[in-house]
Short mmCIF file of C-alpha atoms and ligand atoms in Angstrom, two decimals:
data_model
loop_
_atom_site.label_atom_id
_atom_site.label_comp_id
_atom_site.label_asym_id
_atom_site.label_seq_id
_atom_site.Cartn_x
_atom_site.Cartn_y
_atom_site.Cartn_z
CA MET A 1 20.84 -18.45 16.70
CA LYS A 2 17.80 -19.84 18.55
CA PRO A 3 14.51 -19.67 16.59
CA TYR A 4 12.46 -16.62 17.53
CA ILE A 5 9.01 -15.15 16.97
CA THR A 6 8.34 -11.60 15.78
CA LEU A 7 5.07 -9.75 16.30
CA GLY A 8 4.56 -7.18 13.53
CA ILE A 9 2.27 -4.19 14.21
CA GLU A 10 1.07 -1.83 11.48
CA THR A 11 -1.02 1.29 12.26
CA SER A 12 0.42 3.95 9.93
CA CYS A 13 -2.84 4.98 8.26
CA ASP A 14 -6.34 3.45 8.21
CA GLU A 15 -5.44 -0.25 8.50
CA THR A 16 -4.77 -1.99 11.82
CA GLY A 17 -2.56 -5.02 11.18
CA ALA A 18 -0.86 -7.59 13.41
CA ALA A 19 1.01 -10.74 12.39
CA LEU A 20 3.36 -13.34 13.87
CA TYR A 21 6.44 -14.51 11.99
CA HIS A 22 8.60 -17.47 13.03
CA SER A 23 12.27 -17.22 12.05
CA GLU A 24 12.25 -20.81 10.71
CA LYS A 25 8.59 -21.60 9.95
CA GLY A 26 7.67 -18.25 8.37
CA LEU A 27 4.31 -16.54 8.73
CA LEU A 28 2.19 -18.03 11.55
CA SER A 29 -0.77 -15.66 11.51
CA ASP A 30 -2.01 -12.41 10.05
CA ALA A 31 -4.93 -10.26 11.27
CA LEU A 32 -6.20 -7.07 9.66
CA PHE A 33 -8.89 -4.48 10.21
CA SER A 34 -9.59 -1.98 7.40
CA GLN A 35 -11.51 1.15 8.37
CA ASP A 36 -14.50 2.08 6.23
CA HIS A 37 -15.18 5.23 8.24
CA HIS A 38 -13.69 7.54 5.59
CA HIS A 39 -15.84 6.69 2.55
CA ALA A 40 -18.04 9.75 2.88
CA TYR A 41 -15.05 12.11 3.11
CA GLY A 42 -13.17 11.14 -0.06
CA GLY A 43 -9.97 10.52 1.93
CA VAL A 44 -8.66 9.47 5.33
CA VAL A 45 -9.61 11.81 8.20
CA PRO A 46 -6.57 11.61 10.54
CA GLU A 47 -8.50 12.24 13.77
CA ILE A 48 -10.98 9.45 12.99
CA GLY A 49 -8.15 7.20 11.79
CA SER A 50 -6.22 7.35 15.06
CA ARG A 51 -9.31 6.92 17.26
CA VAL A 52 -10.33 3.79 15.39
CA GLN A 53 -6.73 2.48 15.60
CA LEU A 54 -7.01 2.82 19.39
CA GLU A 55 -10.24 0.79 19.41
CA ARG A 56 -8.97 -1.94 17.10
CA ILE A 57 -5.37 -2.52 18.15
CA ASN A 58 -6.09 -4.77 21.12
CA PRO A 59 -8.58 -7.08 19.35
CA ILE A 60 -6.36 -7.34 16.24
CA ILE A 61 -3.25 -8.31 18.21
CA SER A 62 -5.33 -10.80 20.22
CA SER A 63 -6.68 -12.24 16.97
CA ALA A 64 -3.16 -12.70 15.51
CA LEU A 65 -2.06 -14.46 18.73
CA GLU A 66 -5.18 -16.65 18.78
CA GLN A 67 -4.75 -17.71 15.14
CA ALA A 68 -1.20 -18.83 15.96
CA GLN A 69 -2.29 -20.33 19.30
CA LEU A 70 0.31 -18.29 21.13
CA ASP A 71 0.29 -15.64 23.83
CA LEU A 72 2.38 -12.52 24.26
CA ASN A 73 4.91 -14.37 26.42
CA ASP A 74 5.85 -16.50 23.38
CA VAL A 75 6.83 -13.41 21.36
CA ASP A 76 10.54 -12.50 21.29
CA VAL A 77 10.61 -9.36 19.14
CA ILE A 78 8.06 -6.61 18.57
CA ALA A 79 8.36 -4.89 15.19
CA VAL A 80 6.23 -1.78 14.79
CA THR A 81 5.80 0.73 11.96
CA ASN A 82 7.12 4.05 13.30
CA ARG A 83 7.51 5.95 9.99
CA PRO A 84 6.21 7.43 7.69
CA GLY A 85 2.46 7.87 8.14
CA LEU A 86 -0.17 9.81 10.06
CA ALA A 87 1.27 10.87 13.42
CA GLY A 88 -1.80 9.99 15.49
CA SER A 89 -2.17 6.56 13.88
CA LEU A 90 1.54 5.73 14.16
CA LEU A 91 1.51 6.75 17.84
CA VAL A 92 -1.14 4.14 18.66
CA GLY A 93 1.01 1.27 17.35
CA VAL A 94 4.28 2.60 18.74
CA CYS A 95 2.86 3.30 22.24
CA PHE A 96 1.25 -0.13 22.31
CA ALA A 97 4.48 -1.83 21.20
CA LYS A 98 6.55 0.08 23.77
CA ALA A 99 4.11 -0.80 26.55
CA ILE A 100 4.35 -4.53 25.74
CA ALA A 101 8.12 -4.41 25.25
CA GLY A 102 8.62 -2.54 28.53
CA ALA A 103 6.22 -4.65 30.59
CA LEU A 104 7.30 -8.06 29.26
CA ASN A 105 10.94 -7.24 28.60
CA LYS A 106 10.84 -7.87 24.83
CA LYS A 107 13.08 -6.50 22.09
CA ILE A 108 11.54 -3.73 19.96
CA ILE A 109 12.31 -2.59 16.40
CA GLY A 110 10.90 0.50 14.65
CA ILE A 111 10.12 -0.30 11.01
CA ASN A 112 9.94 1.94 7.97
CA HIS A 113 6.52 1.30 6.42
CA ILE A 114 7.88 1.61 2.88
CA GLU A 115 10.57 -1.00 3.60
CA GLY A 116 7.63 -3.21 4.65
CA HIS A 117 6.03 -2.80 1.21
CA VAL A 118 9.37 -3.28 -0.62
CA PHE A 119 9.91 -6.68 1.04
CA SER A 120 6.23 -7.77 1.03
CA PRO A 121 6.75 -10.12 -1.99
CA PHE A 122 9.04 -12.27 0.21
CA LEU A 123 6.00 -13.37 2.24
CA GLU A 124 5.17 -15.59 -0.75
CA PHE A 125 8.14 -15.65 -3.14
CA ASP A 126 11.88 -16.07 -3.08
CA VAL A 127 12.77 -12.97 -5.10
CA PRO A 128 16.37 -12.89 -6.41
CA PHE A 129 18.66 -9.89 -5.73
CA PRO A 130 19.32 -7.39 -7.14
CA HIS A 131 15.88 -6.40 -8.34
CA ILE A 132 13.87 -3.28 -9.09
CA CYS A 133 10.80 -2.56 -6.98
CA LEU A 134 7.99 -0.22 -7.96
CA THR A 135 6.13 0.81 -4.78
CA SER A 136 2.83 2.54 -5.34
CA SER A 137 0.32 3.25 -2.62
CA GLY A 138 -1.81 6.03 -1.19
CA GLY A 139 1.19 7.70 0.41
CA HIS A 140 4.19 6.86 -1.80
CA THR A 141 5.29 6.18 -5.35
CA SER A 142 8.94 5.16 -5.62
CA LEU A 143 11.34 3.04 -7.60
CA PHE A 144 13.99 1.15 -5.62
CA LEU A 145 17.05 -0.86 -6.52
CA VAL A 146 16.98 -3.68 -3.95
CA ARG A 147 20.31 -5.43 -3.31
CA GLY A 148 19.55 -7.45 -0.17
CA PHE A 149 17.45 -7.58 2.99
CA GLY A 150 17.30 -4.00 4.24
CA GLU A 151 19.70 -2.92 1.47
CA TYR A 152 18.03 -0.71 -1.09
CA GLU A 153 18.46 2.64 -2.76
CA ILE A 154 15.90 5.04 -4.15
CA LEU A 155 16.09 5.46 -7.92
CA GLY A 156 13.13 7.80 -8.22
CA GLN A 157 10.15 9.07 -6.31
CA THR A 158 7.16 11.33 -6.59
CA ALA A 159 7.68 15.07 -6.44
CA ASP A 160 4.13 15.68 -5.22
CA ASP A 161 1.12 13.35 -4.97
CA ALA A 162 1.49 9.58 -4.79
CA ALA A 163 -0.22 7.59 -7.57
CA GLY A 164 -2.78 6.11 -5.14
CA GLU A 165 -3.56 9.59 -3.87
CA ALA A 166 -4.13 10.71 -7.47
CA PHE A 167 -6.56 7.78 -7.95
CA ASP A 168 -8.38 8.87 -4.79
CA LYS A 169 -8.53 12.55 -5.81
CA ILE A 170 -9.71 11.87 -9.37
CA ALA A 171 -12.37 9.51 -7.99
CA LYS A 172 -13.51 12.24 -5.60
CA MET A 173 -13.66 14.71 -8.51
CA LEU A 174 -15.91 12.24 -10.36
CA GLY A 175 -18.15 11.77 -7.32
CA LEU A 176 -16.91 8.18 -6.75
CA ALA A 177 -16.30 6.62 -3.32
CA TYR A 178 -13.04 6.36 -1.36
CA PRO A 179 -10.72 4.52 -1.87
CA GLY A 180 -10.72 5.65 -5.47
CA GLY A 181 -8.40 3.03 -7.02
CA PRO A 182 -10.85 0.13 -7.15
CA GLU A 183 -13.70 2.45 -8.25
CA ILE A 184 -11.64 3.86 -11.14
CA GLU A 185 -10.64 0.34 -12.17
CA LYS A 186 -14.28 -0.86 -12.21
CA ARG A 187 -15.36 2.13 -14.31
CA ALA A 188 -12.43 1.77 -16.73
CA ALA A 189 -13.26 -1.93 -17.25
CA LEU A 190 -16.71 -0.91 -18.54
CA VAL A 191 -15.05 0.84 -21.51
CA ASP A 192 -12.23 -1.70 -22.04
CA PHE A 193 -9.45 0.46 -20.55
CA GLN A 194 -9.33 2.62 -23.66
CA ASP A 195 -7.47 5.91 -23.67
CA PHE A 196 -10.09 8.43 -24.81
CA PHE A 197 -8.58 11.75 -23.74
CA ARG A 198 -4.77 11.26 -23.92
CA TYR A 199 -4.01 13.21 -20.75
CA PRO A 200 -0.45 14.60 -20.69
CA ARG A 201 2.27 12.16 -19.60
CA HIS A 202 4.85 13.44 -17.14
CA LYS A 203 8.06 12.89 -19.08
CA PRO A 204 11.23 14.26 -17.51
CA LYS A 205 14.25 12.12 -18.31
CA THR A 206 14.59 11.06 -14.67
CA LEU A 207 13.02 8.23 -12.71
CA ASP A 208 10.89 10.64 -10.66
CA PHE A 209 7.10 10.81 -10.81
CA SER A 210 4.63 13.69 -10.60
CA TYR A 211 0.85 13.52 -10.45
CA SER A 212 -0.36 16.99 -9.53
CA GLY A 213 -0.15 18.18 -13.17
CA LEU A 214 -2.22 15.21 -14.32
CA LYS A 215 -4.84 15.92 -11.66
CA THR A 216 -5.09 19.56 -12.79
CA ALA A 217 -5.22 18.51 -16.47
CA VAL A 218 -8.16 16.18 -15.75
CA MET A 219 -9.95 18.92 -13.83
CA TYR A 220 -9.55 21.57 -16.55
CA ASP A 221 -10.58 19.10 -19.23
CA LEU A 222 -13.77 18.40 -17.24
CA VAL A 223 -14.43 22.13 -16.86
CA LYS A 224 -13.97 22.52 -20.63
CA LYS A 225 -16.46 19.71 -21.17
CA ASN A 226 -18.92 21.52 -18.87
CA ALA A 227 -18.83 18.58 -16.51
CA TYR A 228 -17.26 20.09 -13.38
CA ASP A 229 -18.28 23.07 -11.29
CA MET A 230 -15.14 24.68 -9.79
CA LYS A 231 -17.18 26.60 -7.19
CA THR A 232 -19.13 23.71 -5.69
CA LYS A 233 -16.40 21.17 -6.65
CA LYS A 234 -19.12 18.91 -8.04
CA PHE A 235 -19.05 16.65 -11.08
CA THR A 236 -21.98 17.43 -13.34
CA GLY A 237 -21.34 15.01 -16.23
CA ASP A 238 -22.96 11.67 -16.98
CA ASP A 239 -22.04 8.05 -16.28
CA GLU A 240 -20.44 7.55 -19.67
CA LEU A 241 -18.07 10.44 -19.08
CA ILE A 242 -17.09 9.03 -15.67
CA ASN A 243 -16.11 5.75 -17.35
CA LYS A 244 -14.12 7.50 -20.07
CA VAL A 245 -12.23 9.76 -17.65
CA ALA A 246 -11.50 6.83 -15.32
CA SER A 247 -10.22 4.75 -18.22
CA SER A 248 -8.07 7.52 -19.74
CA PHE A 249 -6.59 8.32 -16.33
CA LEU A 250 -5.75 4.66 -15.65
CA ALA A 251 -4.17 4.31 -19.11
CA CYS A 252 -2.02 7.36 -18.38
CA VAL A 253 -0.82 6.08 -14.97
CA ALA A 254 0.01 2.68 -16.49
CA ASP A 255 1.95 4.28 -19.37
CA VAL A 256 4.07 6.34 -16.98
CA PHE A 257 4.80 3.31 -14.77
CA VAL A 258 5.89 1.26 -17.77
CA GLU A 259 8.02 4.10 -19.15
CA LYS A 260 9.83 4.67 -15.82
CA LEU A 261 10.34 0.98 -15.19
CA GLU A 262 11.77 0.48 -18.66
CA ARG A 263 14.14 3.39 -18.13
CA ALA A 264 15.24 1.89 -14.79
CA ILE A 265 15.77 -1.57 -16.34
CA LYS A 266 17.99 -0.08 -19.05
CA GLN A 267 20.05 1.77 -16.42
CA HIS A 268 20.48 -1.41 -14.34
CA PRO A 269 20.90 -4.28 -16.80
CA ASP A 270 22.25 -6.59 -14.04
CA ILE A 271 18.89 -6.88 -12.23
CA LYS A 272 17.34 -10.32 -11.92
CA ALA A 273 13.67 -9.50 -11.29
CA LEU A 274 10.96 -6.87 -10.96
CA THR A 275 8.50 -6.41 -8.11
CA PHE A 276 5.36 -4.27 -7.95
CA VAL A 277 3.98 -3.56 -4.47
CA GLY A 278 1.61 -1.31 -2.48
CA GLY A 279 -2.14 -0.69 -2.74
CA VAL A 280 -2.05 0.31 -6.42
CA SER A 281 -0.44 -3.04 -7.33
CA ARG A 282 -3.91 -4.54 -6.81
CA ASN A 283 -4.86 -2.99 -10.13
CA LYS A 284 -5.22 -5.79 -12.71
CA PHE A 285 -4.81 -3.53 -15.72
CA ILE A 286 -1.51 -2.05 -14.47
CA ARG A 287 -0.33 -5.54 -13.42
CA GLU A 288 -0.90 -6.77 -16.98
CA ARG A 289 0.97 -3.83 -18.47
CA ILE A 290 3.95 -4.48 -16.19
CA GLU A 291 3.78 -8.22 -16.97
CA GLN A 292 4.18 -7.41 -20.68
CA LEU A 293 7.22 -5.28 -19.90
CA ALA A 294 8.76 -8.02 -17.73
CA LYS A 295 8.28 -10.50 -20.59
CA LYS A 296 9.94 -8.16 -23.06
CA TYR A 297 13.07 -8.05 -20.85
CA GLU A 298 12.75 -11.73 -19.83
CA LEU A 299 12.60 -10.80 -16.16
CA PRO A 300 10.50 -12.62 -13.57
CA LEU A 301 7.87 -10.36 -12.02
CA PHE A 302 6.64 -10.76 -8.43
CA ILE A 303 3.44 -9.08 -7.21
CA PRO A 304 2.02 -9.91 -3.76
CA SER A 305 -1.45 -11.41 -3.34
CA PRO A 306 -4.06 -8.66 -2.83
CA GLN A 307 -4.05 -8.91 1.00
CA TYR A 308 -0.30 -8.15 1.05
CA CYS A 309 -0.52 -5.30 -1.49
CA ILE A 310 -2.40 -3.08 0.96
CA ASP A 311 -1.05 -2.19 4.39
CA ASN A 312 -0.68 -5.24 6.62
CA GLY A 313 1.13 -6.49 9.71
CA ALA A 314 2.74 -9.47 7.92
CA MET A 315 5.19 -7.36 5.91
CA ILE A 316 6.18 -5.49 9.10
CA ALA A 317 6.73 -8.80 10.93
CA PHE A 318 8.85 -10.03 7.98
CA VAL A 319 11.11 -6.97 8.01
CA GLY A 320 11.31 -7.19 11.84
CA ASN A 321 12.40 -10.83 11.49
CA TYR A 322 15.44 -10.03 9.31
CA LYS A 323 16.33 -6.89 11.26
CA ALA A 324 16.38 -9.00 14.45
CA ALA A 325 18.75 -11.44 12.72
CA GLN A 326 20.94 -8.45 11.78
CA GLY A 327 20.83 -7.20 15.42
CA LYS A 328 19.21 -3.91 14.38
CA PHE A 329 17.08 -3.26 17.47
CA SER A 330 15.57 0.02 18.69
CA ASP A 331 15.22 1.07 22.32
CA LEU A 332 12.28 2.26 24.39
CA TYR A 333 12.94 5.87 23.30
CA LEU A 334 11.56 4.85 19.88
CA ASP A 335 9.48 7.73 18.49
CA VAL A 336 7.27 8.24 15.45
CA GLN A 337 8.58 10.05 12.36
CA PRO A 338 5.45 11.01 10.44
O1 KG4 U 1 -0.73 0.48 0.44
P1 KG4 U 1 -2.04 1.10 0.79
O2 KG4 U 1 -3.08 0.21 1.42
O3 KG4 U 1 -1.86 2.28 1.80
C1 KG4 U 1 -0.82 3.19 1.81
O4 KG4 U 1 0.31 2.85 2.28
O5 KG4 U 1 -1.08 4.31 1.34
O6 KG4 U 1 -2.60 1.79 -0.54
C2 KG4 U 1 -3.85 2.42 -0.60
C3 KG4 U 1 -4.02 3.03 -1.97
C4 KG4 U 1 -5.26 3.91 -2.12
O7 KG4 U 1 -4.86 5.15 -2.63
C5 KG4 U 1 -6.13 3.15 -3.11
O8 KG4 U 1 -6.90 3.98 -3.96
C6 KG4 U 1 -5.09 2.38 -3.92
O9 KG4 U 1 -4.13 1.99 -2.97
N1 KG4 U 1 -5.68 1.20 -4.56
C7 KG4 U 1 -5.78 1.04 -5.89
C8 KG4 U 1 -6.48 -0.18 -6.12
N2 KG4 U 1 -6.78 -0.72 -4.89
C9 KG4 U 1 -6.28 0.12 -3.96
N3 KG4 U 1 -5.34 1.82 -6.90
C10 KG4 U 1 -5.59 1.41 -8.16
N4 KG4 U 1 -6.27 0.28 -8.44
C11 KG4 U 1 -6.74 -0.55 -7.48
N5 KG4 U 1 -7.41 -1.66 -7.79
ZN1 ZN U 2 1.30 1.43 2.66
#
């Protein structure tokens, strides 16, 4: 097969990403724009998200091409996230990709965003198969058994909120900015990541996750402590309480991750590695907890660098690259599946 170049486009939520991947040389360039328009709202506002995607997509693709000193004519395959995500945001990337593919007669491939996260460690590491992948971001929390490129099965997933979403909601409850994950981590660090309040752990004997109960438990505990007004939805406690709640919440999330991963490892003793991916995998405290677990089972652990933990075009280009090799192309009827 002749070498080929894949342009990856990611617009599923509030990041606009574009990257170029060479089938023999690897990643050639990677450009990203992260919206900060949602801070005041405590979460992503879909209407704003898609409008900003529309503004940013052209400059970000141009920037990826410039970095690689290429132009659109040099691209062979266009890989674009078409599922899951916010419909309006996904549509911007998919319409753009279809326009280029149609006008310049390029191949197009619709990519599952979560598959992008699952294979994101391969941008930097040669991860052995089979392995177990914990994906945790604002939209998804899942455990996968990964057997090969594009070959994976779900072992467990969240029944309600994703872990990242829970970070964002708890942060909002405490009056902290969006995205909540980094804010909670900073606050927890101030009190040494101690577990002050022992929030309930979700413990069914499956590999599924659930975070809505934890969110409610934190809220009622705050009400009991006279630190949250249910009517105005405002936090009324002090700084010290914010730190303690943040720390106890983080300790709880980490405990559940470790417990589920350990259960999955025991069920699949033939695995050769662990990976931890998605926005929440930026969290140093959780990374350390998972590192300890990996050591206990003598498994190598692969976690992407921070820029590949969050949404990015590089992981989409990578998946597009192997799907092209497998001949798994889409056609110009490609639609979004929010
Ligand atoms: O992967 P990502 O960029 O987007 C989705 O696909 O959803 O993940 C974003 C999520 C947000 O919920 C954010 O709060 C969380 O990742 N996050 C963190 C940290 N940094 C980002 N969560 C915990 N600790 C962090 N340091
Ligand atoms: Zn994501």
